[in-house]
Amino acid sequence: MRFRKMRVSAVLASALLLGMGSALPTQATAPAAVDDPGGVPGVSGAALFADPLSTTLAAAQGLRGQARSDAQLLASIPSATWLAGGTPQEARAEADRVVTAAAKSGTVPVLVAYNLPFRDCALYSAGGAADTKAYNAWIDGVAAGIGNRRAIVLIEPDGLGVIPFHTTLDGVLDSCRPEGADPERASDARFEQLNHAVDVLSALPSVATYLDGTNAAWLNVGEISSRLVRAGVGRATGFFLNVSNYLYTKNSNAYGTWVSSCIAYATQVAPGKFKDCGDQFWNGGPANDWQGVAMSQYGEWSAGAADPALDTAGVDSRYAAQLGGVKPTARFIVDTSRNGIGPWQYPAGVYPQHEDWCNPPGRGAGQRPTTTTGVDLADAYLWVKVPGESDGQCYRGTAGPLDPARGIQDPPAGQWFPEQARELVANAAPALAPLTCEVTVTPTGHGASFSQTLRLRNLGSETATRWVLSWTFGGDQKVKAVPGATFVQRGAEVSVSARGRATSLAPGAETSLVVRGVGAADAPWQFRLNGAACATR
């Protein structure tokens, strides 16, 4: 099983999230709160960054009807920004744009560094730096772009799950053997690259760093724990799980806790004994009298579950006995962007290769980004994979070009997939509430100047009082006048507030504004009413 993803972020700009007046009732009335991932200075108590010029909103510009509404709804929720290539200078500029925008809005961005040599084993998301020297220079560029600003950085999804020419603890040579990689050096080089990334990024004063911990249906606990230790997890904040995958959050929490426990056991109690760690492929332990079975990914795991294949009690009790008074400390993050209803239980014997990680049909968006997990060691649930972006062109062992599970040709990795986005919204658990405001834009250009008529409608059930409409321009437009209203512009960020009797907007009510300025007549990609994202027509 592998992760497939590829995202090169669009032009980034700072968000203006004003909480003036009463916010409209919606799931996105304010940035998602962050408590304290790993106690890293500068992150505690902050809020997550939702990019007003994200690739999701960029995709929405070319969509109409339900597909456009789905993209705009998904874009209203904070998700990660993927830094996936370019020169060190470009990486620095990209990271700087993101963290600058986030800092201006008082929020924290989630960045994904994704540029290892032989990335994704040269498959769907192939690419990456040419060699270790080039990669290290690129990571240095990312770090320089972040500087002393706040950020959560996930270092290289797939980076520890797929290692070229790596030999497992059981002596098995990894199936990843890409052309051009040195069989004698490729595995060692991967760990050198990841250690450099950990050292450089973790040295930043306000950054939380996490390494690839794969997922609960992939590597066994001892195997991934050994790789994490070798990659420098002891100097990072922790590791991440389920990126670009669909596994239940409860299963990731159990798996993450076991991985952290195995790291503690094999570094503090019995150094190097990773193969003694209990795992998901045989769950025997003291609590079930060592009567173990392989655990199933098609149900939610818990201690004492009636189904032995879902019961964590055996492995839990095994670690309790092994660790004694030693406490695990490696923390973890779970990607919940697409796991709301769990993984696809593919039909047996239908496809030569089921590829259940690749655009599986009928999935749903998962828990909203938060760090109030209620789970020891689990720092956050984040939307790391951008929901609605394709995993790749999935042939499931056939000659293609159609995805046999869908009957259509899937978009290449990282491109917008309207059909999948519709499924993620429709099947979201918890359910996604629709946006509760709408702005219809009628732009008119006059040479070097523009005039935009904005028709604002309250789609919610509560009155918006002392309302403020805000947006971020994608260029260098400058507002000169908004008749009948007050405006403030700081860089690309604009906020407009009503005056007099027009300061309240009842449910179902509409009001219009005329914005005049200089620059291109391009319509903003997203508006926010009292901090809540609006649909844009």
Short mmCIF file of N, CA and C in Angstrom, two decimals, residues 3-154:
data_model
loop_
_atom_site.label_atom_id
_atom_site.label_comp_id
_atom_site.label_asym_id
_atom_site.label_seq_id
_atom_site.Cartn_x
_atom_site.Cartn_y
_atom_site.Cartn_z
N PHE A 3 0.98 5.76 -0.56
CA PHE A 3 0.27 7.02 -0.64
C PHE A 3 0.50 7.61 -2.01
N ARG A 4 -0.50 8.24 -2.59
CA ARG A 4 -0.32 8.94 -3.85
C ARG A 4 -0.83 10.35 -3.69
N LYS A 5 0.00 11.30 -3.94
CA LYS A 5 -0.43 12.68 -3.89
C LYS A 5 0.60 13.55 -4.56
N MET A 6 0.18 14.65 -5.11
CA MET A 6 1.12 15.60 -5.69
C MET A 6 0.44 16.93 -5.74
N ARG A 7 1.00 17.90 -5.06
CA ARG A 7 0.41 19.20 -5.07
C ARG A 7 1.49 20.24 -5.14
N VAL A 8 1.40 21.14 -6.07
CA VAL A 8 2.25 22.31 -6.09
C VAL A 8 1.35 23.49 -5.82
N SER A 9 1.59 24.18 -4.72
CA SER A 9 0.64 25.20 -4.29
C SER A 9 0.60 26.39 -5.22
N ALA A 10 -0.54 27.02 -5.22
CA ALA A 10 -0.76 28.19 -6.08
C ALA A 10 -0.19 29.42 -5.41
N VAL A 11 -0.39 30.55 -6.03
CA VAL A 11 0.06 31.80 -5.45
C VAL A 11 -0.60 31.97 -4.10
N LEU A 12 0.18 32.33 -3.11
CA LEU A 12 -0.34 32.40 -1.75
C LEU A 12 -0.41 33.85 -1.29
N ALA A 13 -1.42 34.14 -0.52
CA ALA A 13 -1.56 35.48 0.02
C ALA A 13 -2.13 35.40 1.41
N SER A 14 -2.05 36.48 2.17
CA SER A 14 -2.50 36.45 3.55
C SER A 14 -4.01 36.55 3.63
N ALA A 15 -4.55 35.92 4.69
CA ALA A 15 -5.99 35.91 4.89
C ALA A 15 -6.37 36.95 5.93
N LEU A 16 -7.51 37.58 5.75
CA LEU A 16 -8.03 38.52 6.73
C LEU A 16 -9.26 37.90 7.34
N LEU A 17 -9.17 37.46 8.58
CA LEU A 17 -10.27 36.77 9.22
C LEU A 17 -10.77 37.64 10.35
N LEU A 18 -11.77 38.47 10.08
CA LEU A 18 -12.27 39.41 11.06
C LEU A 18 -13.46 38.81 11.79
N GLY A 19 -13.46 38.93 13.07
CA GLY A 19 -14.56 38.38 13.86
C GLY A 19 -15.48 39.45 14.38
N MET A 20 -15.68 40.53 13.67
CA MET A 20 -16.49 41.64 14.14
C MET A 20 -17.96 41.27 14.06
N GLY A 21 -18.73 41.71 15.04
CA GLY A 21 -20.15 41.43 15.01
C GLY A 21 -20.43 39.97 15.28
N SER A 22 -21.67 39.56 14.98
CA SER A 22 -22.03 38.16 15.20
C SER A 22 -21.75 37.37 13.95
N ALA A 23 -21.04 36.28 14.10
CA ALA A 23 -20.68 35.46 12.95
C ALA A 23 -21.88 34.63 12.52
N LEU A 24 -22.00 34.38 11.22
CA LEU A 24 -23.05 33.51 10.73
C LEU A 24 -22.79 32.09 11.18
N PRO A 25 -23.84 31.31 11.42
CA PRO A 25 -23.65 29.94 11.88
C PRO A 25 -23.19 29.04 10.74
N THR A 26 -21.96 28.57 10.82
CA THR A 26 -21.40 27.68 9.80
C THR A 26 -20.23 26.97 10.40
N GLN A 27 -19.85 25.86 9.80
CA GLN A 27 -18.73 25.11 10.33
C GLN A 27 -17.41 25.86 10.17
N ALA A 28 -17.38 26.95 9.45
CA ALA A 28 -16.12 27.65 9.18
C ALA A 28 -16.19 29.10 9.63
N THR A 29 -16.87 29.38 10.76
CA THR A 29 -17.00 30.76 11.21
C THR A 29 -15.70 31.34 11.73
N ALA A 30 -14.73 30.50 12.03
CA ALA A 30 -13.45 30.98 12.55
C ALA A 30 -12.40 29.95 12.24
N PRO A 31 -11.13 30.34 12.28
CA PRO A 31 -10.07 29.35 12.06
C PRO A 31 -10.13 28.24 13.10
N ALA A 32 -9.69 27.07 12.71
CA ALA A 32 -9.71 25.93 13.62
C ALA A 32 -8.69 26.13 14.73
N ALA A 33 -9.12 25.94 15.97
CA ALA A 33 -8.24 26.19 17.10
C ALA A 33 -7.16 25.13 17.21
N VAL A 34 -5.98 25.58 17.59
CA VAL A 34 -4.86 24.67 17.85
C VAL A 34 -4.45 24.86 19.29
N ASP A 35 -4.39 23.79 20.05
CA ASP A 35 -3.98 23.91 21.45
C ASP A 35 -2.47 24.02 21.55
N ASP A 36 -1.75 22.91 21.36
CA ASP A 36 -0.31 22.96 21.46
C ASP A 36 0.31 21.69 20.92
N PRO A 37 0.59 21.62 19.62
CA PRO A 37 1.23 20.42 19.10
C PRO A 37 2.62 20.23 19.68
N GLY A 38 2.75 19.31 20.62
CA GLY A 38 4.04 18.99 21.18
C GLY A 38 4.65 20.07 22.04
N GLY A 39 3.88 21.09 22.42
CA GLY A 39 4.42 22.15 23.25
C GLY A 39 5.41 23.03 22.54
N VAL A 40 5.35 23.11 21.22
CA VAL A 40 6.32 23.90 20.48
C VAL A 40 6.04 25.38 20.66
N PRO A 41 7.05 26.19 21.02
CA PRO A 41 6.83 27.62 21.19
C PRO A 41 6.31 28.25 19.92
N GLY A 42 5.36 29.18 20.06
CA GLY A 42 4.84 29.91 18.91
C GLY A 42 3.67 29.25 18.23
N VAL A 43 3.34 28.02 18.58
CA VAL A 43 2.20 27.34 17.97
C VAL A 43 1.02 27.26 18.94
N SER A 44 1.32 27.17 20.21
CA SER A 44 0.30 26.98 21.23
C SER A 44 -0.77 28.05 21.18
N GLY A 45 -2.04 27.60 21.21
CA GLY A 45 -3.17 28.51 21.28
C GLY A 45 -3.47 29.25 20.01
N ALA A 46 -2.83 28.88 18.92
CA ALA A 46 -3.05 29.60 17.66
C ALA A 46 -4.22 29.00 16.90
N ALA A 47 -4.35 29.38 15.64
CA ALA A 47 -5.43 28.88 14.79
C ALA A 47 -4.84 28.50 13.44
N LEU A 48 -5.49 27.58 12.74
CA LEU A 48 -4.95 27.05 11.50
C LEU A 48 -5.28 27.94 10.31
N PHE A 49 -4.36 27.99 9.39
CA PHE A 49 -4.45 28.87 8.22
C PHE A 49 -5.29 28.22 7.12
N ALA A 50 -6.28 28.95 6.63
CA ALA A 50 -7.05 28.54 5.45
C ALA A 50 -6.68 29.49 4.32
N ASP A 51 -6.07 28.97 3.29
CA ASP A 51 -5.50 29.78 2.22
C ASP A 51 -6.60 30.38 1.34
N PRO A 52 -6.70 31.70 1.25
CA PRO A 52 -7.73 32.33 0.41
C PRO A 52 -7.42 32.24 -1.07
N LEU A 53 -6.24 31.75 -1.42
CA LEU A 53 -5.88 31.54 -2.82
C LEU A 53 -5.36 30.12 -3.01
N SER A 54 -6.07 29.16 -2.42
CA SER A 54 -5.63 27.76 -2.44
C SER A 54 -5.83 27.13 -3.81
N THR A 55 -5.23 25.98 -4.00
CA THR A 55 -5.44 25.23 -5.24
C THR A 55 -6.89 24.78 -5.37
N THR A 56 -7.56 24.56 -4.24
CA THR A 56 -8.97 24.20 -4.29
C THR A 56 -9.80 25.35 -4.84
N LEU A 57 -9.55 26.55 -4.35
CA LEU A 57 -10.28 27.71 -4.88
C LEU A 57 -9.89 28.00 -6.31
N ALA A 58 -8.62 27.73 -6.66
CA ALA A 58 -8.21 27.89 -8.06
C ALA A 58 -9.01 26.94 -8.95
N ALA A 59 -9.20 25.71 -8.48
CA ALA A 59 -10.00 24.75 -9.26
C ALA A 59 -11.44 25.21 -9.38
N ALA A 60 -11.96 25.81 -8.30
CA ALA A 60 -13.36 26.25 -8.30
C ALA A 60 -13.64 27.28 -9.39
N GLN A 61 -12.64 28.04 -9.78
CA GLN A 61 -12.86 29.09 -10.78
C GLN A 61 -13.27 28.51 -12.12
N GLY A 62 -12.90 27.27 -12.39
CA GLY A 62 -13.26 26.64 -13.65
C GLY A 62 -14.46 25.72 -13.55
N LEU A 63 -15.15 25.73 -12.40
CA LEU A 63 -16.28 24.84 -12.17
C LEU A 63 -17.58 25.62 -12.10
N ARG A 64 -18.68 24.92 -12.28
CA ARG A 64 -20.00 25.53 -12.20
C ARG A 64 -20.92 24.62 -11.40
N GLY A 65 -22.01 25.17 -10.92
CA GLY A 65 -23.04 24.38 -10.26
C GLY A 65 -22.56 23.69 -9.00
N GLN A 66 -22.99 22.44 -8.83
CA GLN A 66 -22.68 21.70 -7.62
C GLN A 66 -21.18 21.50 -7.45
N ALA A 67 -20.46 21.27 -8.54
CA ALA A 67 -19.01 21.05 -8.45
C ALA A 67 -18.32 22.28 -7.88
N ARG A 68 -18.75 23.46 -8.29
CA ARG A 68 -18.17 24.70 -7.76
C ARG A 68 -18.51 24.86 -6.28
N SER A 69 -19.75 24.56 -5.91
CA SER A 69 -20.15 24.67 -4.50
C SER A 69 -19.34 23.72 -3.63
N ASP A 70 -19.12 22.49 -4.12
CA ASP A 70 -18.34 21.53 -3.34
C ASP A 70 -16.92 22.03 -3.11
N ALA A 71 -16.29 22.53 -4.16
CA ALA A 71 -14.91 23.01 -4.03
C ALA A 71 -14.83 24.18 -3.07
N GLN A 72 -15.78 25.11 -3.16
CA GLN A 72 -15.76 26.26 -2.26
C GLN A 72 -16.00 25.86 -0.81
N LEU A 73 -16.86 24.88 -0.60
CA LEU A 73 -17.10 24.41 0.76
C LEU A 73 -15.85 23.76 1.33
N LEU A 74 -15.21 22.87 0.57
CA LEU A 74 -14.00 22.22 1.05
C LEU A 74 -12.88 23.23 1.28
N ALA A 75 -12.82 24.26 0.45
CA ALA A 75 -11.77 25.27 0.59
C ALA A 75 -11.95 26.14 1.82
N SER A 76 -13.14 26.14 2.39
CA SER A 76 -13.39 26.98 3.58
C SER A 76 -12.76 26.40 4.83
N ILE A 77 -12.28 25.17 4.76
CA ILE A 77 -11.72 24.47 5.93
C ILE A 77 -10.21 24.38 5.77
N PRO A 78 -9.45 24.69 6.81
CA PRO A 78 -7.98 24.69 6.69
C PRO A 78 -7.43 23.34 6.24
N SER A 79 -6.57 23.37 5.24
CA SER A 79 -5.86 22.16 4.81
C SER A 79 -4.41 22.53 4.55
N ALA A 80 -3.59 21.52 4.35
CA ALA A 80 -2.15 21.74 4.24
C ALA A 80 -1.77 22.35 2.90
N THR A 81 -0.63 23.00 2.89
CA THR A 81 -0.01 23.50 1.66
C THR A 81 1.19 22.61 1.37
N TRP A 82 1.21 22.02 0.17
CA TRP A 82 2.28 21.10 -0.22
C TRP A 82 3.37 21.85 -0.96
N LEU A 83 4.58 21.75 -0.46
CA LEU A 83 5.77 22.28 -1.12
C LEU A 83 6.43 21.10 -1.82
N ALA A 84 6.32 21.07 -3.13
CA ALA A 84 6.61 19.82 -3.83
C ALA A 84 7.65 19.93 -4.92
N GLY A 85 8.58 20.86 -4.80
CA GLY A 85 9.63 20.94 -5.81
C GLY A 85 10.12 22.34 -6.01
N GLY A 86 10.74 22.56 -7.17
CA GLY A 86 11.31 23.87 -7.48
C GLY A 86 12.73 23.99 -6.97
N THR A 87 13.33 25.12 -7.23
CA THR A 87 14.68 25.40 -6.75
C THR A 87 14.65 25.76 -5.28
N PRO A 88 15.80 25.76 -4.61
CA PRO A 88 15.83 26.23 -3.22
C PRO A 88 15.27 27.64 -3.07
N GLN A 89 15.55 28.50 -4.05
CA GLN A 89 15.05 29.86 -3.99
C GLN A 89 13.53 29.89 -4.12
N GLU A 90 13.00 29.05 -5.01
CA GLU A 90 11.55 28.99 -5.16
C GLU A 90 10.89 28.39 -3.92
N ALA A 91 11.53 27.39 -3.33
CA ALA A 91 10.99 26.80 -2.11
C ALA A 91 10.97 27.82 -0.98
N ARG A 92 12.03 28.60 -0.90
CA ARG A 92 12.08 29.64 0.13
C ARG A 92 10.98 30.66 -0.07
N ALA A 93 10.80 31.10 -1.32
CA ALA A 93 9.77 32.10 -1.60
C ALA A 93 8.38 31.55 -1.32
N GLU A 94 8.15 30.30 -1.70
CA GLU A 94 6.85 29.67 -1.48
C GLU A 94 6.54 29.57 0.01
N ALA A 95 7.50 29.06 0.78
CA ALA A 95 7.30 28.94 2.23
C ALA A 95 7.10 30.31 2.86
N ASP A 96 7.86 31.30 2.40
CA ASP A 96 7.73 32.64 2.94
C ASP A 96 6.35 33.22 2.67
N ARG A 97 5.82 33.02 1.47
CA ARG A 97 4.49 33.54 1.16
C ARG A 97 3.44 32.94 2.08
N VAL A 98 3.55 31.63 2.32
CA VAL A 98 2.55 30.97 3.16
C VAL A 98 2.63 31.47 4.60
N VAL A 99 3.81 31.43 5.19
CA VAL A 99 3.91 31.80 6.60
C VAL A 99 3.67 33.29 6.81
N THR A 100 4.01 34.10 5.82
CA THR A 100 3.73 35.53 5.93
C THR A 100 2.23 35.77 5.94
N ALA A 101 1.52 35.12 5.03
CA ALA A 101 0.07 35.27 4.99
C ALA A 101 -0.56 34.78 6.29
N ALA A 102 -0.09 33.63 6.78
CA ALA A 102 -0.64 33.09 8.02
C ALA A 102 -0.35 34.01 9.20
N ALA A 103 0.88 34.53 9.26
CA ALA A 103 1.25 35.40 10.38
C ALA A 103 0.40 36.66 10.40
N LYS A 104 0.11 37.21 9.22
CA LYS A 104 -0.70 38.42 9.15
C LYS A 104 -2.12 38.18 9.66
N SER A 105 -2.61 36.98 9.48
CA SER A 105 -3.98 36.68 9.92
C SER A 105 -4.00 36.03 11.30
N GLY A 106 -2.84 35.91 11.94
CA GLY A 106 -2.78 35.34 13.28
C GLY A 106 -3.04 33.85 13.30
N THR A 107 -2.69 33.15 12.22
CA THR A 107 -2.93 31.72 12.12
C THR A 107 -1.64 30.97 11.85
N VAL A 108 -1.70 29.64 11.93
CA VAL A 108 -0.53 28.79 11.74
C VAL A 108 -0.75 27.91 10.51
N PRO A 109 0.18 27.91 9.56
CA PRO A 109 0.02 27.06 8.39
C PRO A 109 0.52 25.65 8.64
N VAL A 110 -0.06 24.70 7.92
CA VAL A 110 0.45 23.33 7.89
C VAL A 110 1.13 23.16 6.54
N LEU A 111 2.43 22.91 6.57
CA LEU A 111 3.23 22.74 5.36
C LEU A 111 3.64 21.28 5.22
N VAL A 112 3.67 20.80 4.00
CA VAL A 112 4.15 19.45 3.70
C VAL A 112 5.37 19.57 2.80
N ALA A 113 6.51 19.12 3.29
CA ALA A 113 7.73 19.09 2.48
C ALA A 113 7.74 17.76 1.72
N TYR A 114 7.77 17.84 0.37
CA TYR A 114 7.57 16.64 -0.44
C TYR A 114 8.47 16.71 -1.67
N ASN A 115 9.76 16.40 -1.48
CA ASN A 115 10.70 16.57 -2.59
C ASN A 115 11.90 15.63 -2.50
N LEU A 116 11.75 14.50 -1.81
CA LEU A 116 12.85 13.56 -1.70
C LEU A 116 13.26 13.01 -3.07
N PRO A 117 14.53 12.72 -3.26
CA PRO A 117 14.91 11.97 -4.47
C PRO A 117 14.17 10.64 -4.54
N PHE A 118 13.74 10.27 -5.73
CA PHE A 118 12.97 9.05 -5.98
C PHE A 118 11.67 9.03 -5.18
N ARG A 119 11.08 10.21 -5.08
CA ARG A 119 9.80 10.35 -4.39
C ARG A 119 8.76 9.39 -4.97
N ASP A 120 8.00 8.76 -4.08
CA ASP A 120 6.94 7.83 -4.47
C ASP A 120 7.48 6.71 -5.35
N CYS A 121 8.75 6.39 -5.18
CA CYS A 121 9.39 5.31 -5.95
C CYS A 121 9.21 5.51 -7.45
N ALA A 122 9.20 6.78 -7.88
CA ALA A 122 9.11 7.15 -9.30
C ALA A 122 7.80 6.69 -9.93
N LEU A 123 6.70 6.66 -9.13
CA LEU A 123 5.41 6.23 -9.65
C LEU A 123 4.47 7.41 -9.83
N TYR A 124 3.21 7.34 -9.35
CA TYR A 124 2.19 8.34 -9.67
C TYR A 124 2.61 9.76 -9.32
N SER A 125 3.26 9.93 -8.18
CA SER A 125 3.70 11.26 -7.74
C SER A 125 5.21 11.39 -7.88
N ALA A 126 5.74 10.82 -8.96
CA ALA A 126 7.19 10.83 -9.18
C ALA A 126 7.73 12.24 -9.25
N GLY A 127 9.01 12.35 -8.94
CA GLY A 127 9.67 13.65 -8.96
C GLY A 127 10.66 13.72 -7.82
N GLY A 128 10.96 14.92 -7.40
CA GLY A 128 11.86 15.09 -6.28
C GLY A 128 13.22 15.61 -6.69
N ALA A 129 14.02 15.92 -5.69
CA ALA A 129 15.35 16.47 -5.92
C ALA A 129 16.25 15.43 -6.59
N ALA A 130 17.30 15.92 -7.23
CA ALA A 130 18.18 15.04 -8.00
C ALA A 130 19.02 14.14 -7.12
N ASP A 131 19.46 14.64 -5.96
CA ASP A 131 20.34 13.87 -5.08
C ASP A 131 20.33 14.48 -3.69
N THR A 132 21.12 13.92 -2.80
CA THR A 132 21.14 14.40 -1.41
C THR A 132 21.55 15.85 -1.31
N LYS A 133 22.57 16.25 -2.05
CA LYS A 133 23.02 17.64 -2.00
C LYS A 133 21.90 18.58 -2.43
N ALA A 134 21.22 18.23 -3.51
CA ALA A 134 20.13 19.08 -4.00
C ALA A 134 18.98 19.11 -3.01
N TYR A 135 18.66 17.96 -2.42
CA TYR A 135 17.57 17.92 -1.45
C TYR A 135 17.89 18.75 -0.22
N ASN A 136 19.07 18.60 0.31
CA ASN A 136 19.43 19.37 1.50
C ASN A 136 19.37 20.87 1.24
N ALA A 137 19.80 21.28 0.05
CA ALA A 137 19.72 22.70 -0.29
C ALA A 137 18.26 23.14 -0.38
N TRP A 138 17.41 22.28 -0.89
CA TRP A 138 15.99 22.61 -1.01
C TRP A 138 15.35 22.75 0.38
N ILE A 139 15.65 21.80 1.27
CA ILE A 139 15.13 21.88 2.64
C ILE A 139 15.64 23.15 3.33
N ASP A 140 16.90 23.48 3.10
CA ASP A 140 17.44 24.72 3.68
C ASP A 140 16.64 25.92 3.19
N GLY A 141 16.21 25.87 1.91
CA GLY A 141 15.39 26.94 1.39
C GLY A 141 14.04 27.03 2.08
N VAL A 142 13.40 25.88 2.31
CA VAL A 142 12.13 25.87 3.03
C VAL A 142 12.30 26.46 4.42
N ALA A 143 13.34 26.03 5.12
CA ALA A 143 13.58 26.52 6.48
C ALA A 143 13.82 28.02 6.47
N ALA A 144 14.59 28.51 5.51
CA ALA A 144 14.86 29.95 5.44
C ALA A 144 13.57 30.73 5.18
N GLY A 145 12.67 30.15 4.39
CA GLY A 145 11.41 30.82 4.13
C GLY A 145 10.52 30.90 5.35
N ILE A 146 10.58 29.90 6.21
CA ILE A 146 9.77 29.91 7.43
C ILE A 146 10.36 30.86 8.46
N GLY A 147 11.66 30.79 8.65
CA GLY A 147 12.32 31.67 9.62
C GLY A 147 11.83 31.44 11.03
N ASN A 148 11.54 32.52 11.73
CA ASN A 148 11.11 32.39 13.12
C ASN A 148 9.60 32.45 13.28
N ARG A 149 8.89 32.32 12.14
CA ARG A 149 7.44 32.31 12.19
C ARG A 149 6.89 30.92 12.54
N ARG A 150 5.62 30.88 12.90
CA ARG A 150 5.00 29.63 13.34
C ARG A 150 4.62 28.76 12.13
N ALA A 151 4.80 27.47 12.28
CA ALA A 151 4.39 26.52 11.25
C ALA A 151 4.40 25.11 11.81
N ILE A 152 3.56 24.27 11.25
CA ILE A 152 3.58 22.83 11.48
C ILE A 152 4.06 22.21 10.18
N VAL A 153 5.14 21.45 10.23
CA VAL A 153 5.75 20.92 9.01
C VAL A 153 5.74 19.40 9.04
N LEU A 154 5.12 18.80 8.05
CA LEU A 154 5.14 17.35 7.87
C LEU A 154 6.21 17.03 6.84
#
